Coordinates of C-alpha atoms and ligand atoms in Angstrom, one line a residue:
X1 CA 62.3 -18.6 34.3
X2 CA 62.3 -15.0 33.4
X3 CA 64.5 -12.1 32.2
X4 CA 64.9 -8.5 33.1
X5 CA 65.6 -5.8 30.4
X6 CA 66.8 -2.3 31.3
X7 CA 66.5 0.3 28.6
X8 CA 69.2 3.1 28.8
X9 CA 67.8 5.9 26.6
X10 CA 70.9 7.9 25.9
X11 CA 73.3 8.0 22.9
X12 CA 76.3 10.3 22.1
X13 CA 75.0 10.8 18.6
X14 CA 72.1 9.6 16.5
X15 CA 72.9 6.8 14.0
X16 CA 71.0 7.7 10.9
X17 CA 69.1 4.4 10.6
X18 CA 68.1 4.1 14.2
X19 CA 64.5 4.2 15.4
X20 CA 65.0 3.0 19.0
X21 CA 64.1 5.3 21.8
X22 CA 67.0 7.5 22.9
X23 CA 68.0 11.1 23.6
X24 CA 71.4 12.7 22.6
X25 CA 71.0 15.1 25.5
X26 CA 72.7 13.8 28.7
X27 CA 70.9 16.4 30.9
X28 CA 68.7 13.8 32.5
X29 CA 71.2 11.0 32.8
X30 CA 71.8 11.4 36.5
X31 CA 68.2 11.6 37.4
X32 CA 67.4 8.7 35.1
X33 CA 69.6 6.2 37.0
X34 CA 68.0 7.1 40.3
X35 CA 64.6 6.7 38.8
X36 CA 65.4 3.4 37.1
X37 CA 66.5 2.1 40.6
X38 CA 63.1 3.2 41.9
X39 CA 61.3 1.5 39.0
X40 CA 63.1 -1.8 39.9
X41 CA 61.6 -1.6 43.4
X42 CA 58.1 -0.5 42.2
X43 CA 58.0 -3.4 39.7
X44 CA 59.4 -6.1 41.9
X45 CA 56.1 -8.1 42.1
X46 CA 55.6 -8.1 38.3
X47 CA 57.4 -11.4 37.8
X48 CA 56.0 -12.9 41.1
X49 CA 58.7 -15.2 42.4
X50 CA 59.9 -16.3 38.9
X51 CA 63.6 -17.1 38.8
X52 CA 65.6 -14.5 36.9
X53 CA 68.0 -16.2 34.5
X54 CA 69.0 -13.2 32.4
X55 CA 69.6 -9.5 32.8
X56 CA 70.0 -7.4 29.7
X57 CA 71.2 -3.7 29.6
X58 CA 70.0 -2.4 26.2
X59 CA 69.3 0.9 24.6
X60 CA 70.3 3.5 23.7
X61 CA 73.8 3.1 24.9
X62 CA 74.2 1.2 28.2
X63 CA 78.0 1.6 28.0
X64 CA 77.4 5.3 29.0
X65 CA 76.5 4.1 32.5
X66 CA 79.2 4.4 35.1
X67 CA 80.6 1.6 37.2
X68 CA 78.6 2.8 40.2
X69 CA 75.4 3.0 38.1
X70 CA 75.8 -0.6 36.9
X71 CA 76.7 -2.0 40.3
X72 CA 73.9 -0.2 42.0
X73 CA 71.3 -1.4 39.4
X74 CA 72.6 -5.0 39.7
X75 CA 72.7 -4.9 43.5
X76 CA 69.1 -3.7 43.5
X77 CA 68.1 -6.6 41.2
X78 CA 69.9 -9.1 43.4
X79 CA 68.2 -7.7 46.5
X80 CA 64.7 -7.5 45.2
X81 CA 64.3 -10.4 42.7
X82 CA 64.8 -14.1 42.8
X83 CA 68.1 -14.3 40.9
X84 CA 69.0 -17.8 39.8
X85 CA 72.6 -18.9 40.3
X86 CA 74.8 -17.0 37.9
X87 CA 72.6 -15.4 35.4
X88 CA 73.6 -14.2 31.9
X89 CA 74.1 -10.5 32.3
X90 CA 74.6 -8.7 29.0
X91 CA 75.5 -5.1 28.5
X92 CA 75.3 -3.4 25.0
X93 CA 78.4 -1.3 24.4
X94 CA 79.7 1.0 21.7
X95 CA 83.3 0.7 20.7
X96 CA 84.0 4.4 21.4
X97 CA 83.0 3.9 25.1
X98 CA 85.1 0.7 25.6
X99 CA 88.5 2.2 26.7
X100 CA 90.8 0.0 28.7
X101 CA 89.7 1.8 31.9
X102 CA 86.1 1.2 31.1
X103 CA 86.6 -2.5 30.3
X104 CA 88.5 -2.9 33.6
X105 CA 85.6 -1.3 35.5
X106 CA 83.1 -3.5 33.7
X107 CA 85.1 -6.6 34.5
X108 CA 84.6 -5.8 38.2
X109 CA 80.8 -5.7 37.9
X110 CA 78.6 -8.8 37.5
X111 CA 78.3 -8.1 33.8
X112 CA 79.5 -11.3 32.1
X113 CA 78.6 -10.8 28.4
X114 CA 79.3 -7.8 26.2
X115 CA 77.3 -7.0 23.1
X116 CA 79.5 -4.7 21.0
X117 CA 77.9 -2.5 18.3
X118 CA 80.6 -3.0 15.6
X119 CA 78.2 -2.7 12.6
X120 CA 81.1 -2.6 10.1
X121 CA 84.9 -2.7 9.8
X122 CA 84.8 -0.1 7.0
X123 CA 85.1 3.5 8.0
X124 CA 83.2 4.7 4.9
X125 CA 80.3 2.5 5.9
X126 CA 80.4 3.7 9.5
X127 CA 80.3 7.3 8.3
X128 CA 77.3 6.5 6.1
X129 CA 75.5 5.2 9.3
X130 CA 76.8 8.1 11.4
X131 CA 78.4 5.7 13.9
X132 CA 80.5 7.4 16.7
X133 CA 83.5 5.1 16.3
X134 CA 86.0 3.9 13.7
X135 CA 86.7 0.4 12.5
X136 CA 90.0 0.4 14.4
X137 CA 88.4 1.3 17.6
X138 CA 86.0 -1.6 17.1
X139 CA 88.8 -4.1 16.5
X140 CA 90.9 -2.9 19.4
X141 CA 88.1 -2.9 21.9
X142 CA 87.3 -6.5 21.1
X143 CA 90.9 -7.6 21.6
X144 CA 91.1 -5.5 24.8
X145 CA 87.9 -7.0 26.2
X146 CA 89.2 -10.5 25.5
X147 CA 92.6 -9.6 27.2
X148 CA 90.8 -8.4 30.2
X149 CA 88.8 -11.7 30.5
X150 CA 85.5 -11.2 28.7
X151 CA 85.0 -14.4 26.8
X152 CA 81.3 -14.2 26.2
X153 CA 81.2 -11.5 23.5
X154 CA 78.8 -10.8 20.8
X155 CA 79.0 -8.2 18.0
X156 CA 76.4 -6.6 15.9
X157 CA 76.9 -6.1 12.1
X158 CA 74.7 -4.4 9.5
X159 CA 74.6 -5.5 5.9
X160 CA 72.8 -4.2 2.8
X161 CA 74.1 -0.6 3.2
X162 CA 74.7 1.2 -0.1
X163 CA 78.4 1.8 0.9
X164 CA 79.0 -1.9 1.7
X165 CA 80.4 -4.0 -1.1
X166 CA 80.1 -7.8 -1.3
X167 CA 83.8 -8.1 -0.7
X168 CA 83.8 -5.8 2.3
X169 CA 80.8 -7.7 3.8
X170 CA 82.7 -11.0 3.5
X171 CA 85.7 -9.3 5.0
X172 CA 83.6 -8.0 8.0
X173 CA 82.4 -11.6 8.7
X174 CA 85.9 -12.9 8.3
X175 CA 87.3 -10.3 10.7
X176 CA 84.9 -11.2 13.5
X177 CA 85.6 -14.9 13.0
X178 CA 89.3 -14.3 13.2
X179 CA 88.8 -12.3 16.4
X180 CA 87.3 -15.5 17.9
X181 CA 83.9 -13.9 18.7
X182 CA 81.5 -16.7 19.8
X183 CA 78.3 -14.9 18.9
X184 CA 77.2 -12.6 16.1
X185 CA 74.0 -10.7 15.3
X186 CA 73.7 -9.6 11.7
X187 CA 70.9 -7.3 10.7
X188 CA 69.8 -6.1 7.3
X189 CA 69.6 -2.4 7.0
X190 CA 65.9 -1.4 6.9
X191 CA 64.7 2.2 6.4
X192 CA 62.3 3.1 9.2
X193 CA 60.0 6.0 8.3
X194 CA 60.9 8.4 11.1
X195 CA 64.7 8.2 10.8
X196 CA 67.3 10.6 9.3
X197 CA 68.1 8.0 6.7
X198 CA 64.5 7.9 5.5
X199 CA 64.6 11.7 5.2
X200 CA 67.9 11.6 3.3
X201 CA 66.5 9.1 0.8
X202 CA 63.3 11.1 0.3
X203 CA 65.4 14.2 -0.4
X204 CA 67.7 12.3 -2.7
X205 CA 70.7 12.8 -0.4
X206 CA 71.3 9.1 0.1
X207 CA 70.6 6.1 -2.2
X208 CA 67.8 3.9 -1.2
X209 CA 68.4 0.3 0.0
X210 CA 68.8 -2.1 -2.8
X211 CA 66.8 -5.3 -2.1
X212 CA 68.8 -7.4 -4.5
X213 CA 72.0 -6.3 -2.7
X214 CA 70.6 -7.2 0.7
X215 CA 69.6 -10.6 -0.6
X216 CA 73.1 -11.2 -2.0
X217 CA 74.6 -10.2 1.4
X218 CA 72.2 -12.6 3.1
X219 CA 73.4 -15.4 0.9
X220 CA 77.1 -14.5 1.5
X221 CA 76.4 -14.4 5.2
X222 CA 74.9 -18.0 5.2
X223 CA 77.8 -19.3 3.2
X224 CA 80.6 -17.6 5.2
X225 CA 79.1 -18.3 8.7
X226 CA 78.6 -22.0 7.8
X227 CA 82.2 -22.1 6.6
X228 CA 83.4 -20.6 9.9
X229 CA 81.4 -23.2 11.9
X230 CA 78.7 -20.8 13.3
X231 CA 75.3 -22.2 14.0
X232 CA 72.5 -20.0 12.6
X233 CA 70.1 -20.5 15.5
X234 CA 67.9 -17.6 14.5
X235 CA 67.7 -15.8 11.2
X236 CA 69.9 -12.9 12.4
X237 CA 71.8 -14.7 15.1
X238 CA 74.8 -17.1 14.9
X239 CA 76.9 -18.7 17.6
X240 CA 79.6 -21.2 18.3
X241 CA 79.5 -24.1 20.7
X242 CA 76.1 -23.5 22.2
X243 CA 76.8 -19.8 23.0
X244 CA 73.2 -18.7 22.4
X245 CA 72.0 -15.5 23.7
X246 CA 70.0 -16.9 26.7
X247 CA 68.1 -13.7 27.0
X248 CA 66.8 -13.5 23.4
X249 CA 66.3 -17.3 23.2
X250 CA 64.0 -17.1 26.3
X251 CA 62.1 -14.4 24.5
X252 CA 61.6 -16.5 21.4
X253 CA 60.4 -19.4 23.6
X254 CA 57.7 -17.2 25.1
X255 CA 59.3 -16.8 28.6
X256 CA 58.2 -13.9 30.8
X257 CA 60.2 -10.7 31.0
X258 CA 60.2 -7.4 32.8
X259 CA 61.3 -4.3 30.9
X260 CA 62.3 -1.2 32.8
X261 CA 63.0 2.3 31.5
X262 CA 61.3 4.4 28.9
X263 CA 59.9 2.4 25.9
X264 CA 60.7 -1.0 27.6
X265 CA 58.2 -3.8 27.1
X266 CA 57.1 -6.4 29.6
X267 CA 55.3 -9.7 29.1
X268 CA 53.8 -12.0 31.8
X269 CA 52.3 -14.8 29.7
X270 CA 48.9 -13.1 29.3
X271 CA 49.5 -9.4 29.0
X272 CA 52.0 -7.2 27.3
X273 CA 52.8 -3.7 28.6
X274 CA 55.1 -0.9 27.5
X275 CA 56.5 2.2 29.2
X276 CA 56.1 5.6 27.8
X277 CA 58.8 6.5 25.2
X278 CA 59.6 9.9 26.7
X279 CA 62.4 10.5 29.2
X280 CA 61.0 13.5 31.0
X281 CA 57.5 11.9 31.3
X282 CA 59.0 8.6 32.5
X283 CA 61.1 10.3 35.2
X284 CA 58.2 12.5 36.4
X285 CA 55.9 9.6 36.6
X286 CA 58.2 7.2 38.5
X287 CA 59.1 10.0 40.9
X288 CA 55.3 10.1 41.6
X289 CA 55.4 6.3 42.3
X290 CA 53.4 5.6 39.1
X291 CA 54.6 3.3 36.3
X292 CA 53.8 5.2 33.0
X293 CA 52.6 2.2 30.9
X294 CA 50.0 1.1 28.5
X295 CA 48.8 -2.5 28.6
X296 CA 47.0 -5.0 26.3
X297 CA 45.7 -8.5 27.0
X298 CA 46.9 -10.7 24.2
X299 CA 44.2 -12.4 22.3
X300 CA 44.5 -16.0 21.1
X301 CA 45.1 -14.7 17.6
X302 CA 48.0 -12.4 18.8
X303 CA 49.6 -15.2 20.8
X304 CA 49.3 -17.6 17.8
X305 CA 50.9 -15.0 15.4
X306 CA 53.6 -14.2 17.9
X307 CA 54.5 -17.9 18.2
X308 CA 54.7 -18.3 14.4
X309 CA 56.7 -15.2 14.1
X310 CA 59.3 -16.1 16.6
X311 CA 59.5 -19.9 16.3
X312 CA 59.8 -20.1 12.5
X313 CA 62.8 -17.8 12.5
X314 CA 64.7 -20.2 14.9
X315 CA 66.5 -23.4 14.2
X316 CA 64.0 -25.1 16.6
X317 CA 61.2 -24.4 14.2
X318 CA 57.4 -24.3 14.7
X319 CA 56.1 -27.2 16.7
X320 CA 52.8 -28.5 15.2
X321 CA 51.9 -30.4 18.4
X322 CA 52.3 -27.2 20.4
X323 CA 50.2 -25.2 18.0
X324 CA 47.4 -27.8 18.5
X325 CA 47.8 -28.0 22.3
X326 CA 48.0 -24.2 22.8
X327 CA 45.6 -22.9 20.1
X328 CA 43.3 -25.9 19.2
X329 CA 42.7 -28.1 16.2
X330 CA 41.0 -25.5 14.1
X331 CA 44.0 -23.1 14.2
X332 CA 46.4 -26.0 13.6
X333 CA 44.4 -27.0 10.5
X334 CA 44.5 -23.4 9.2
X335 CA 48.3 -23.4 9.6
X336 CA 48.6 -26.8 7.8
X337 CA 46.6 -25.4 4.9
X338 CA 48.5 -22.1 4.7
X339 CA 51.9 -23.8 4.9
X340 CA 51.2 -26.1 2.0
X341 CA 52.1 -23.6 -0.7
X342 CA 55.5 -22.9 0.9
X343 CA 56.2 -26.7 1.4
X344 CA 55.5 -27.2 -2.4
X345 CA 57.8 -24.3 -3.3
X346 CA 60.7 -25.6 -1.1
X347 CA 60.6 -22.5 1.2
X348 CA 59.5 -24.5 4.3
X349 CA 60.3 -28.1 5.2
X350 CA 58.5 -30.4 7.6
X351 CA 60.5 -32.7 9.9
X352 CA 59.6 -34.5 13.2
X353 CA 56.3 -32.6 13.3
X354 CA 58.0 -29.2 13.1
X355 CA 58.1 -26.6 10.3
X356 CA 61.5 -25.0 9.4
X357 CA 62.4 -22.3 6.9
X358 CA 64.8 -23.5 4.2
X359 CA 67.6 -21.1 3.2
X360 CA 65.5 -20.0 0.3
X361 CA 62.6 -19.4 2.7
X362 CA 64.8 -17.4 5.1
X363 CA 65.3 -14.8 2.4
X364 CA 61.6 -13.9 2.5
X365 CA 60.9 -14.9 6.1
X366 CA 58.8 -11.8 6.9
X367 CA 56.5 -12.4 3.9
X368 CA 56.1 -16.1 4.9
X369 CA 55.4 -15.5 8.6
X370 CA 52.9 -12.7 8.0
X371 CA 51.1 -15.0 5.5
X372 CA 50.8 -17.7 8.1
X373 CA 49.2 -15.4 10.6
X374 CA 45.6 -15.9 11.6
Ligands
LIG401 S1 72.0 2.4 16.9 FE1 72.5 2.3 19.1 S2 74.1 3.9 19.3 FE2 73.1 4.3 17.4 S3 71.5 5.8 17.9 FE3 70.5 3.8 17.9 S4 70.6 3.1 20.0 FE4 72.1 4.8 19.8

């Protein structure tokens, strides 16, 4: 089982908080699609004959791709990879791109899951983030997508922004529940050093993120999502009736994936590699039939740390037997000793030979996981 990720490195405008790889110049967009098709062919042996269960268009802004681009990319995947039955095919989309015409076109492709970048239903909040859409556009595109027949929808929300009140945060969650969205990803605003937001904060033009506010929003989120019947299957991800993101879940379970496009990462069980984060260099190199990547062979320690990092954040928890089987008795004993302090403080619980974060523990998940690393 494996997944394919396609990174579409273009955005209409730069959200102030974003540190993904993208360009706001569309100059290379045409060339890029051609080159991405070529990379799909060049990389077709990476996953050997592994069955492809998921395809994910991420970015950047994949909703900037045309109907022809998407169809051609998917046709190339179907022709060159071992695609399994009906895979989950997700496309990230921004509300300002999802006109009725666009939604109708998308419904004619093999894309069967839309991930909509809503972020907030408050225009003031959206302006703070420099999003290219309004709250109304976000609400309307969700309704239109559903009318056109997209049932498998997910939306992204951001909490902890200085402009987001507790009441508005509750109202954002309530709105998505009332829109009957089966999956939600909620991310806490973090200030990455090279972003415009970090610069504004340094210059005193924007207030810094308030950790206490983020923690309150996290608690509100747990309470509201539970009330609405969503299953928190990963710290930032909630779904109804088993509508997990198959793509991300496979990643958390350590399945293999192939990432294409600039900055995309790939993993084959033993090595991880990543393409250059530069559009012109990427295009030039692929045109010369060379994949512009760096590679590392994962050490035992890196694989252990990665397993702790991903598993502890999920509702399936960290499997103590698996730790012993994959990493040996010594590493298992180290984990058992390290975890003791968190068990005593009620931040982790042990059940059926698995460790799970408690709600209190989820609040400081990053601190706990890095403390459990080898
Ligand atoms: S958040 Fe999304 S839309 Fe905004 S700049 Fe980043 S990749 Fe582009």
